[in-house]
Tab-separated table of C-alpha atoms in Angstrom:
chain	number	residue	atom	x	y	z
C	251	MET	CA	-50.102	230.379	115.181
C	252	PRO	CA	-48.260	231.230	111.903
C	253	ASN	CA	-49.358	234.841	112.325
C	254	SER	CA	-48.026	234.850	115.882
C	255	ASN	CA	-44.640	233.491	114.743
C	256	ALA	CA	-44.378	236.106	111.991
C	257	LYS	CA	-45.200	238.845	114.473
C	258	PHE	CA	-42.582	237.499	116.894
C	259	HIS	CA	-39.864	237.470	114.228
C	260	CYS	CA	-40.841	240.953	113.077
C	261	ASN	CA	-40.622	242.285	116.633
C	262	HIS	CA	-37.308	240.477	117.123
C	263	ARG	CA	-35.826	242.051	114.008
C	264	GLY	CA	-37.183	245.415	115.032
C	265	GLY	CA	-35.562	245.040	118.445
C	266	GLN	CA	-32.220	244.108	116.869
C	267	GLU	CA	-32.337	247.125	114.574
C	268	ALA	CA	-33.169	249.439	117.462
C	269	GLY	CA	-30.277	247.967	119.445
C	270	ARG	CA	-27.889	248.454	116.519
C	271	ARG	CA	-28.912	252.087	116.114
C	272	GLU	CA	-28.501	252.714	119.827
C	273	LEU	CA	-25.037	251.154	119.864
C	274	VAL	CA	-23.968	253.151	116.789
C	275	SER	CA	-25.254	256.375	118.344
C	276	ARG	CA	-23.489	255.745	121.648
C	277	SER	CA	-20.246	254.803	119.871
C	278	LEU	CA	-20.317	257.984	117.798
C	279	GLN	CA	-20.800	260.054	120.933
C	280	SER	CA	-17.993	258.202	122.692
C	281	ALA	CA	-15.697	258.681	119.716
C	282	GLN	CA	-16.351	262.428	119.767
C	283	HIS	CA	-15.638	262.646	123.483
C	284	CYS	CA	-12.393	260.707	122.994
C	285	LEU	CA	-11.316	263.095	120.244
C	286	GLU	CA	-11.958	266.042	122.536
C	287	ASP	CA	-9.758	264.338	125.124
C	288	GLN	CA	-7.179	263.485	122.427
C	289	ASP	CA	-7.602	259.789	123.174
C	290	PHE	CA	-7.149	258.874	119.526
C	291	GLY	CA	-6.688	255.134	120.017
C	292	THR	CA	-10.041	254.689	121.746
C	293	ALA	CA	-11.723	257.043	119.278
C	294	TYR	CA	-10.346	254.957	116.406
C	295	ALA	CA	-11.735	251.763	117.982
C	296	HIS	CA	-15.164	253.381	118.309
C	297	TYR	CA	-15.140	254.457	114.659
C	298	LEU	CA	-14.187	250.942	113.585
C	299	LEU	CA	-17.194	249.608	115.469
C	300	VAL	CA	-19.489	252.243	113.945
C	301	LEU	CA	-18.340	251.602	110.390
C	302	ASN	CA	-18.672	247.850	110.742
C	303	LEU	CA	-22.155	248.135	112.255
C	304	ALA	CA	-23.352	250.944	110.004
C	305	PRO	CA	-21.488	250.952	106.661
C	306	GLU	CA	-24.086	253.394	105.375
C	307	LEU	CA	-22.303	256.068	107.451
C	308	LYS	CA	-18.985	255.724	105.586
C	309	SER	CA	-19.408	258.921	103.603
C	310	SER	CA	-20.570	261.068	106.484
C	311	VAL	CA	-17.792	260.093	108.916
C	312	LYS	CA	-14.952	259.631	106.427
C	313	GLU	CA	-13.076	262.861	107.114
C	314	THR	CA	-13.302	262.476	110.878
C	315	PHE	CA	-12.259	258.847	110.605
C	316	GLN	CA	-9.234	259.848	108.500
C	317	PHE	CA	-8.226	262.491	111.037
C	318	THR	CA	-8.521	259.961	113.866
C	319	LEU	CA	-6.550	257.327	111.966
C	320	PHE	CA	-3.710	259.710	111.160
C	321	LYS	CA	-3.446	261.006	114.731
C	322	TRP	CA	-3.493	257.492	116.158
C	323	ALA	CA	-0.906	256.375	113.588
C	324	GLU	CA	1.393	259.224	114.683
C	325	GLU	CA	1.176	258.010	118.276
C	326	LEU	CA	1.839	254.409	117.285
C	327	ASP	CA	4.822	255.520	115.234
C	328	SER	CA	6.266	257.510	118.132
C	329	LEU	CA	5.880	254.434	120.360
C	330	SER	CA	7.533	252.208	117.725
C	331	ARG	CA	4.388	250.062	117.558
C	332	ILE	CA	4.948	249.490	113.873
C	333	GLN	CA	2.861	246.340	113.470
C	334	ASP	CA	-0.116	247.985	115.195
C	335	LEU	CA	0.274	250.978	112.873
C	336	PHE	CA	0.194	248.752	109.780
C	337	ASN	CA	-2.769	246.824	111.165
C	338	CYS	CA	-4.715	250.074	111.571
C	339	TYR	CA	-4.038	251.074	107.964
C	340	GLU	CA	-5.015	247.617	106.726
C	341	GLN	CA	-8.309	247.903	108.629
C	342	ALA	CA	-8.873	251.391	107.233
C	343	LEU	CA	-8.196	250.241	103.672
C	344	GLU	CA	-10.628	247.367	104.088
C	345	LEU	CA	-13.287	249.965	104.899
C	346	TYR	CA	-12.105	252.506	102.306
C	347	PRO	CA	-10.188	250.482	99.677
C	348	ASN	CA	-10.267	253.303	97.113
C	349	ASP	CA	-9.363	256.205	99.365
C	350	GLU	CA	-6.357	258.003	97.914
C	351	VAL	CA	-5.707	259.999	101.104
C	352	ILE	CA	-5.339	256.849	103.226
C	353	CYS	CA	-3.175	255.189	100.542
C	354	ASN	CA	-0.901	258.229	100.412
C	355	SER	CA	-0.588	258.368	104.204
C	356	MET	CA	0.258	254.664	104.354
C	357	GLY	CA	2.936	255.276	101.732
C	358	GLU	CA	4.422	258.122	103.753
C	359	HIS	CA	4.809	255.901	106.823
C	360	LEU	CA	6.369	253.117	104.753
C	361	PHE	CA	8.791	255.549	103.121
C	362	ARG	CA	9.942	256.967	106.471
C	363	MET	CA	10.570	253.432	107.706
C	364	GLY	CA	12.717	252.615	104.694
C	365	PHE	CA	10.207	250.456	102.790
C	366	ARG	CA	10.579	252.502	99.626
C	367	ASP	CA	9.389	249.936	97.106
C	368	GLU	CA	6.208	249.277	99.108
C	369	ALA	CA	5.706	253.021	99.634
C	370	ALA	CA	5.920	253.604	95.891
C	371	GLY	CA	3.101	251.084	95.406
C	372	TYR	CA	0.771	253.032	97.703
C	373	PHE	CA	1.731	256.399	96.184
C	374	HIS	CA	1.158	254.964	92.722
C	375	LYS	CA	-2.268	253.669	93.729
C	376	ALA	CA	-3.190	257.061	95.215
C	377	VAL	CA	-2.240	258.813	91.973
C	378	LYS	CA	-4.206	256.258	89.964
C	379	LEU	CA	-7.259	256.887	92.146
C	380	ASN	CA	-6.899	260.657	91.850
C	381	PRO	CA	-4.489	261.943	89.158
C	382	ASP	CA	-4.925	265.487	90.521
C	383	PHE	CA	-3.788	264.575	94.041
C	384	ALA	CA	-0.685	266.806	94.235
C	385	ASP	CA	0.749	265.339	97.468
C	386	ALA	CA	0.599	261.789	96.144
C	387	LYS	CA	2.191	262.781	92.829
C	388	GLU	CA	5.015	264.580	94.619
C	389	ASN	CA	5.556	261.597	96.913
C	390	PHE	CA	5.559	259.149	93.996
C	391	TYR	CA	8.125	261.163	92.032
C	392	ARG	CA	10.250	261.535	95.160
C	393	VAL	CA	10.355	257.807	95.890
C	394	ALA	CA	10.850	257.033	92.208
C	395	ASN	CA	14.041	259.093	92.309
C	396	TRP	CA	15.292	256.759	95.020
C	397	LEU	CA	14.265	253.564	93.245
C	398	VAL	CA	14.850	254.205	89.561
C	399	GLU	CA	18.592	254.039	89.033
C	400	ARG	CA	20.107	256.906	87.066
C	401	TRP	CA	21.511	254.555	84.421
C	402	HIS	CA	17.926	253.790	83.336
C	403	PHE	CA	17.617	257.323	81.987
C	404	ILE	CA	21.047	257.186	80.355
C	405	MET	CA	20.264	253.900	78.610
C	406	LEU	CA	16.820	255.007	77.449
C	407	ASN	CA	18.397	258.031	75.789
C	408	ASP	CA	21.264	256.085	74.241
C	409	THR	CA	19.958	255.858	70.667
C	410	LYS	CA	22.923	253.880	69.340
C	411	ARG	CA	22.643	251.300	72.111
C	412	ASN	CA	18.882	250.910	71.700
C	413	LEU	CA	19.086	250.543	67.923
C	414	THR	CA	21.739	247.850	68.365
C	415	TYR	CA	19.441	245.916	70.706
C	416	LEU	CA	16.519	246.404	68.311
C	417	LYS	CA	18.478	245.090	65.332
C	418	ALA	CA	19.760	242.075	67.292
C	419	ILE	CA	16.237	241.195	68.491
C	420	GLU	CA	14.810	241.638	64.984
C	421	ASN	CA	17.485	239.301	63.562
C	422	ALA	CA	16.771	236.683	66.237
C	423	VAL	CA	13.010	236.803	65.684
C	424	ARG	CA	13.393	236.609	61.911
C	425	SER	CA	15.633	233.570	62.334
C	426	GLY	CA	12.808	231.743	64.116
C	427	CYS	CA	12.797	232.849	67.759
C	428	LYS	CA	9.075	233.439	68.251
C	429	SER	CA	8.815	233.281	72.056
C	430	VAL	CA	10.835	235.751	74.129
C	431	LEU	CA	11.593	236.230	77.832
C	432	ASP	CA	12.892	239.641	78.942
C	433	ILE	CA	14.766	239.333	82.256
C	434	GLY	CA	14.782	242.507	84.367
C	435	THR	CA	12.538	244.324	81.925
C	436	GLY	CA	12.809	247.763	83.600
C	437	THR	CA	10.656	250.047	81.463
C	438	GLY	CA	9.750	247.210	79.098
C	439	ILE	CA	11.667	248.549	76.109
C	440	LEU	CA	13.223	245.231	75.020
C	441	SER	CA	9.886	243.437	75.341
C	442	MET	CA	8.279	246.020	73.075
C	443	PHE	CA	11.165	245.661	70.615
C	444	ALA	CA	10.512	241.910	70.530
C	445	LYS	CA	6.792	242.327	69.962
C	446	LYS	CA	7.283	244.913	67.231
C	447	ALA	CA	9.807	242.571	65.606
C	448	GLY	CA	7.070	239.966	65.268
C	449	ALA	CA	7.531	237.639	68.247
C	450	SER	CA	4.368	235.638	68.875
C	451	PHE	CA	4.754	235.401	72.646
C	452	VAL	CA	6.596	237.880	74.862
C	453	TYR	CA	7.086	237.495	78.610
C	454	ALA	CA	8.881	239.948	80.883
C	455	CYS	CA	9.866	239.693	84.546
C	456	GLU	CA	10.824	242.472	86.944
C	457	LEU	CA	11.668	242.117	90.624
C	458	SER	CA	11.271	245.780	91.641
C	459	LYS	CA	7.619	246.559	92.324
C	460	THR	CA	8.119	250.173	91.275
C	461	MET	CA	9.751	249.255	87.965
C	462	TYR	CA	7.146	246.527	87.387
C	463	GLU	CA	4.318	249.041	87.782
C	464	LEU	CA	6.183	251.522	85.596
C	465	ALA	CA	6.593	248.844	82.914
C	466	CYS	CA	2.861	248.092	83.106
C	467	ASP	CA	2.109	251.773	82.493
C	468	VAL	CA	4.612	252.061	79.629
C	469	VAL	CA	3.375	248.887	77.927
C	470	ALA	CA	-0.246	250.006	78.317
C	471	ALA	CA	0.580	253.457	76.930
C	472	ASN	CA	1.916	251.671	73.832
C	473	ASN	CA	-1.236	249.507	73.569
C	474	MET	CA	0.675	246.270	74.153
C	475	GLU	CA	-0.742	245.210	77.532
C	476	ARG	CA	-2.550	242.256	75.900
C	477	GLU	CA	0.504	241.187	73.917
C	478	ILE	CA	3.221	241.273	76.591
C	479	LYS	CA	2.807	239.295	79.809
C	480	LEU	CA	4.504	241.126	82.674
C	481	LEU	CA	5.523	239.172	85.778
C	482	HIS	CA	6.422	240.728	89.124
C	483	LEU	CA	8.937	237.986	89.786
C	484	LYS	CA	12.611	237.195	89.954
C	485	SER	CA	13.564	235.117	86.915
C	486	LEU	CA	14.803	232.353	89.231
C	487	ASP	CA	11.245	231.998	90.534
C	488	ILE	CA	9.562	231.583	87.146
C	489	GLU	CA	7.934	228.168	86.796
C	490	ILE	CA	6.576	226.344	83.745
C	491	PRO	CA	3.632	226.151	83.164
C	492	LYS	CA	2.582	228.176	86.215
C	493	HIS	CA	3.917	231.516	84.965
C	494	ILE	CA	4.743	230.893	81.313
C	495	PRO	CA	3.249	228.009	79.330
C	496	GLU	CA	6.468	226.579	77.853
C	497	ARG	CA	10.160	227.200	77.337
C	498	VAL	CA	11.033	230.263	75.283
C	499	SER	CA	13.293	230.388	72.245
C	500	LEU	CA	15.009	233.689	73.113
C	501	VAL	CA	16.104	235.356	76.343
C	502	VAL	CA	16.968	239.065	76.337
C	503	THR	CA	18.277	241.253	79.151
C	504	GLU	CA	19.757	244.704	79.506
C	505	THR	CA	21.283	244.223	82.940
C	506	VAL	CA	24.889	244.536	81.833
C	507	ASP	CA	26.279	247.266	84.081
C	508	ALA	CA	27.491	246.662	87.658
C	509	GLY	CA	24.205	244.804	88.148
C	510	LEU	CA	25.819	241.909	86.281
C	511	PHE	CA	26.783	240.635	89.718
C	512	GLY	CA	24.628	242.711	92.063
C	513	GLU	CA	21.326	241.636	90.523
C	514	GLY	CA	22.368	238.017	90.101
C	515	ILE	CA	22.072	238.164	86.323
C	516	VAL	CA	24.637	235.387	85.856
C	517	GLU	CA	22.524	232.994	87.917
C	518	SER	CA	19.410	234.218	86.106
C	519	LEU	CA	20.871	233.482	82.680
C	520	ILE	CA	22.075	230.040	83.767
C	521	HIS	CA	18.601	229.339	85.139
C	522	ALA	CA	16.982	230.585	81.922
C	523	TRP	CA	19.274	228.406	79.818
C	524	GLU	CA	18.638	225.287	81.883
C	525	HIS	CA	14.931	225.644	82.640
C	526	LEU	CA	13.248	228.329	80.531
C	527	LEU	CA	15.081	228.342	77.188
C	528	LEU	CA	14.552	225.818	74.423
C	529	GLN	CA	17.665	223.691	74.078
C	530	PRO	CA	19.385	223.493	70.670
C	531	LYS	CA	19.050	220.183	68.885
């Protein structure tokens, strides 16, 4: 009897495998027919089924799947079916999480719809996956021009201003301020000043996803990624000990242009004083 049971299970598994192969084959044929008829939505559904049933085919059907996805996304966009479009890209990225072409295409749709910060994230990921991907690099630089305010460049090249900040931070750290919070870190320059001045713990928050990712790159390029904790958060949302372990002894910020009111820096500084900054004895 044990031999009979083993044979039954073996035949059952063999039948299941044969059924899977048949379904995959039929779905591939149907997908091809749909593409010929320019029925991209149905073709996309067939490819989803194929890739879920036979992940071993990911490499061989990738280019055709991409073509189908992009054509179907164009139709969904023209019909203003935005949520369906995003759902399709999310499904595609679950199947191909490290595909720079799909990431770049998702970014292009987001950018056209006005979601520039989110678009920059996908363009940035595409460039990270393939630094030689010209389209993604061009798209990332284009969206960065929208998101990175011009005064960032002016301030970064203002030597007198930067040296004044550096000296002030150095004086504060030498006087005993060993933990620092940089509100609206931007490129991370003040955080790096604080670390170079000798601060033991440096935390930096940035609300813009694009500027946060830029700060991560800048800090890493200066070999400080393990010494400065970057938070993609608004300062008002920072919690102790969830995000930083304890109150800090120094708060720095460089948001002193028109953003003094527009970025809510007044509220941020009040919040930092009341909840994040050590109180004087």
